[in-house]
Coordinates of C-alpha atoms and ligand atoms in Angstrom, one line a residue:
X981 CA 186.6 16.4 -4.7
X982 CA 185.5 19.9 -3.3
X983 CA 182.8 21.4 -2.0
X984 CA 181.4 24.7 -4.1
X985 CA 180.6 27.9 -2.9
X986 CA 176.9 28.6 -4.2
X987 CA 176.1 31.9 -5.5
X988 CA 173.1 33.9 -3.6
X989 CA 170.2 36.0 -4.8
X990 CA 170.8 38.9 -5.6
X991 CA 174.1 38.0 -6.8
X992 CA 174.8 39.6 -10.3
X993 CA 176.6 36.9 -11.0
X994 CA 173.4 34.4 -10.9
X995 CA 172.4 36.5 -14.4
X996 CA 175.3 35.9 -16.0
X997 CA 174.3 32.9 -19.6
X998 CA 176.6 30.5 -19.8
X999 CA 179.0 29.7 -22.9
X1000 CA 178.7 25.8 -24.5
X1001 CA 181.4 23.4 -23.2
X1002 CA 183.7 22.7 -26.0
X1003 CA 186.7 20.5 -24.0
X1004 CA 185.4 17.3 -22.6
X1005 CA 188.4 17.0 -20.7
X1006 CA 189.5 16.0 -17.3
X1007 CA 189.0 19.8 -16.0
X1008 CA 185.3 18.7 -17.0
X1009 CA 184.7 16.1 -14.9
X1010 CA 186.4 17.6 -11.9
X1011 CA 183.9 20.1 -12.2
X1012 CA 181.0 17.3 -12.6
X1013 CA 182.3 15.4 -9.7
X1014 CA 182.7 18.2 -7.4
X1015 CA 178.7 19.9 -8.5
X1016 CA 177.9 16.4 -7.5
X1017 CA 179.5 16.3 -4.2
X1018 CA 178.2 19.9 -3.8
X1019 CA 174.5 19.4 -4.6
X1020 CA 174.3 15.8 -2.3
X1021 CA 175.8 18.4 0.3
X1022 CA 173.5 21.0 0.3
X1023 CA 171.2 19.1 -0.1
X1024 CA 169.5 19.2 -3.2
X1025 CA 168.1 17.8 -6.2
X1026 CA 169.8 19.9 -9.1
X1027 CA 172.8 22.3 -9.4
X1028 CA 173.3 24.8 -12.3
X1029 CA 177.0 25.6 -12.8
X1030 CA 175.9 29.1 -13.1
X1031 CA 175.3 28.8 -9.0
X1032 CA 179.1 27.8 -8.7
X1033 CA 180.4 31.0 -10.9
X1034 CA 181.0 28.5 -13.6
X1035 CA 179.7 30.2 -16.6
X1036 CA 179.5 27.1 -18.9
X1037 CA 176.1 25.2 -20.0
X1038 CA 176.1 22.1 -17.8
X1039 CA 173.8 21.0 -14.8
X1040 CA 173.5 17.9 -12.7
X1041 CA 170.6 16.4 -10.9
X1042 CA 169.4 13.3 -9.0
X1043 CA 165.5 13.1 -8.1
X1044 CA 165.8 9.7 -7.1
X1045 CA 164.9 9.0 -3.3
X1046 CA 167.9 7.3 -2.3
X1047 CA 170.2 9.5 -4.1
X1048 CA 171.6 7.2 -5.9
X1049 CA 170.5 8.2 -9.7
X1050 CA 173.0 11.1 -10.7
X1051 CA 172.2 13.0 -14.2
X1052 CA 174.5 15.0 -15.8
X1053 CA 173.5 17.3 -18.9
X1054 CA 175.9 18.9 -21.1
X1055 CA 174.7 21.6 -23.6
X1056 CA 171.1 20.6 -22.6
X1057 CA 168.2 22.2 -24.9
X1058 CA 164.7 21.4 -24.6
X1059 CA 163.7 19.9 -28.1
X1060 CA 160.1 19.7 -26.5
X1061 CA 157.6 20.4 -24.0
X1062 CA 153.8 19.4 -23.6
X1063 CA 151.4 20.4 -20.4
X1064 CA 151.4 22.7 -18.1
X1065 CA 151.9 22.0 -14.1
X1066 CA 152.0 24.7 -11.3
X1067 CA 154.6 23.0 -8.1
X1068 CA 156.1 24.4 -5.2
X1069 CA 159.7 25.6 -6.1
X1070 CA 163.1 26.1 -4.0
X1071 CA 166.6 27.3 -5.1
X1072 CA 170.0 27.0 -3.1
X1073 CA 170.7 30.3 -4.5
X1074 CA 167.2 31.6 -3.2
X1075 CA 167.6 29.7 0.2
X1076 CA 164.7 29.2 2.8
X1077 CA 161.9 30.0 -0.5
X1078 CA 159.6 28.2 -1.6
X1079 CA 156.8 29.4 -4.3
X1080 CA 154.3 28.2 -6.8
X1081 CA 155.6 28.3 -10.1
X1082 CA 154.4 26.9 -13.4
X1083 CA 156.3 25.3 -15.8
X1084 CA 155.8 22.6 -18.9
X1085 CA 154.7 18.7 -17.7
X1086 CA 156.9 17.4 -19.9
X1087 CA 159.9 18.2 -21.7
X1088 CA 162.2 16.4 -24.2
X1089 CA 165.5 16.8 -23.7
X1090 CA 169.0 16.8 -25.7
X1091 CA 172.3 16.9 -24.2
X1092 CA 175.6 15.7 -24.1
X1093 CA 177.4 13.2 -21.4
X1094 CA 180.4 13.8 -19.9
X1095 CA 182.2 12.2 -22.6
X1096 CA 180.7 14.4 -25.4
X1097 CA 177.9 11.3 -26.2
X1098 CA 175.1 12.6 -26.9
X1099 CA 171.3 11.9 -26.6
X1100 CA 168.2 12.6 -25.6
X1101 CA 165.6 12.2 -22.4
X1102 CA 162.0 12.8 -21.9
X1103 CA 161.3 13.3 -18.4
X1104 CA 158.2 14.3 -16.5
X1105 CA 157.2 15.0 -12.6
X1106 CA 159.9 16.6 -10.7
X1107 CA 162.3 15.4 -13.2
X1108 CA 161.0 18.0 -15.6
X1109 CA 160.4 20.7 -13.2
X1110 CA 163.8 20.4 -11.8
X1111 CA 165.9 20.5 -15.9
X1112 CA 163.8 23.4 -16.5
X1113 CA 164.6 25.1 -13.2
X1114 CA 168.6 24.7 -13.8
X1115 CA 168.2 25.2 -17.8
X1116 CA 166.9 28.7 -16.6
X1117 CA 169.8 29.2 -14.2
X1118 CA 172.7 28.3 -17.1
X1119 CA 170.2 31.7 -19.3
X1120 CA 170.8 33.7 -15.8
X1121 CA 167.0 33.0 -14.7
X1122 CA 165.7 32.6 -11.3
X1123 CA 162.7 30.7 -10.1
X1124 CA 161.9 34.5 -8.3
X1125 CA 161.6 35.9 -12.0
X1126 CA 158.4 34.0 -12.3
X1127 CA 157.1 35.9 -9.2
X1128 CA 155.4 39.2 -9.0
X1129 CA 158.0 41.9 -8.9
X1130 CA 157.0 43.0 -4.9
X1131 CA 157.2 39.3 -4.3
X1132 CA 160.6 39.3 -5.5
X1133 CA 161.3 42.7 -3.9
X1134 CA 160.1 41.1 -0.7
X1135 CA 162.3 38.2 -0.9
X1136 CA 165.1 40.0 -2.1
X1137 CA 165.4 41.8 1.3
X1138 CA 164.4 39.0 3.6
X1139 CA 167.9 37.4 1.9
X1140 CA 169.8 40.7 2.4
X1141 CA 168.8 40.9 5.9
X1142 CA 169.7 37.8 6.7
X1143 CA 173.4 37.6 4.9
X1144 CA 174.1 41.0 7.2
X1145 CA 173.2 39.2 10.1
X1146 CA 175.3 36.0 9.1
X1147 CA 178.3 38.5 8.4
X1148 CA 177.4 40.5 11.4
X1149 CA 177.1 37.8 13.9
X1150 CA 180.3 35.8 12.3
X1151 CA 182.5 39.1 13.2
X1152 CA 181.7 39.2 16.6
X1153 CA 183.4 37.4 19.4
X1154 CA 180.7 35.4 21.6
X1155 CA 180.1 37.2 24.8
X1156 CA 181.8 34.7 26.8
X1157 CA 184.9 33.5 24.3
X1158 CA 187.4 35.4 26.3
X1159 CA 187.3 33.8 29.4
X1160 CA 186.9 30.4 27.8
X1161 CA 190.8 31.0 26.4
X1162 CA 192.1 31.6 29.1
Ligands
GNR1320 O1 167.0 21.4 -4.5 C1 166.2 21.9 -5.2 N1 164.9 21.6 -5.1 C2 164.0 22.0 -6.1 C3 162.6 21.8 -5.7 C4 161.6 22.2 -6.6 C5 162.0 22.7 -7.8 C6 163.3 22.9 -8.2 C7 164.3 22.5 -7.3 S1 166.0 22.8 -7.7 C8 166.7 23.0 -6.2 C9 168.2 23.0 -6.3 C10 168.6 24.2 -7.1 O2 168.5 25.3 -6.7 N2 168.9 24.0 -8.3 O3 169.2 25.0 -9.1
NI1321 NI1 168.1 26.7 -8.3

């Protein structure tokens, strides 16, 4: 298993829409174990492929508590929704935002498992919020696109401030790192 580098806002990359999977094939579950292993990482509660630069409609999740209850969607559509509910949002592409969005209370859902099985899923509650987050990440949506556009200006340079002081500071010796080799 491997860990994933996750694609950041503004990354063109994170716009790209994703192609169906066609091979259910042991490249696929690879993929699905290491998204896995990637998400429980971060942490989070869903991953998009789309936020590993895999371009290919698929997206995990686990909104259990003990993180114990992984979900795996192949070729997801939503066949249904119903309600509306506004809830706080986060993305690990977006990282350190969180914002009101509003989305569908419920959604019905068809997919495929890793085998190529398919079925279908109504979920509510974070369950819902979450599918609908990631569906909109394998389209090249972000949560941000729900914002105003001077929100999403604003947040888009918060995160470009930050990544130059993460390369910034990671290029620089520390102050004292000399004389500790020696
Ligand atoms: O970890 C995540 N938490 C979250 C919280 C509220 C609504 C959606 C999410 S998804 C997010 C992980 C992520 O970025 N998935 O794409
Ligand atoms: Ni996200």
């Amino acid at each position: 298993m491997a860990l994933l580098p996750i694609l950041e806002f503004p990354d063109p990359r994170l716009r790209t829409r994703a192609e169906p999977v066609q091979q259910f094939d042991a490249a696929l579950k690879r993929l699905i174990a290491d998204m896995l292993q990637t998400m429980y990482a971060a942490p989070g509660i869903g991953l998009a492929a789309t936020q590993v630069n895999v371009h290919r409609r698929l997206l995990v999740m686990d909104v259990s508590a003990e993180k114990h209850q992984p979900q795996v969607y192949i070729n997801p559509e939503i066949v249904a929704r119903d309600g509306l509910e506004v809830s706080e949002e986060g993305c690990l592409s977006v990282p350190n935002v969180f914002e009101q969005v509003e989305r569908a209370a419920r959604v019905q859902v068809r997919a495929q498992d890793q085998d190529g099985e398919p079925f279908e899923r109504e979920l509510e509650g974070l369950a819902a919020v979450c599918l609908q987050h990631e569906i909109d990440h394998l389209a090249g949506k972000l949560f941000v696109d729900y914002l105003s556009g001077l929100k999403r200006e604003r947040i888009r340079r918060k995160l470009e401030k930050e990544r130059r002081e993460r390369v910034s500071g990671a290029a620089k010796p520390a102050a004292h790192a000399s004389a500790r080799v020696i």
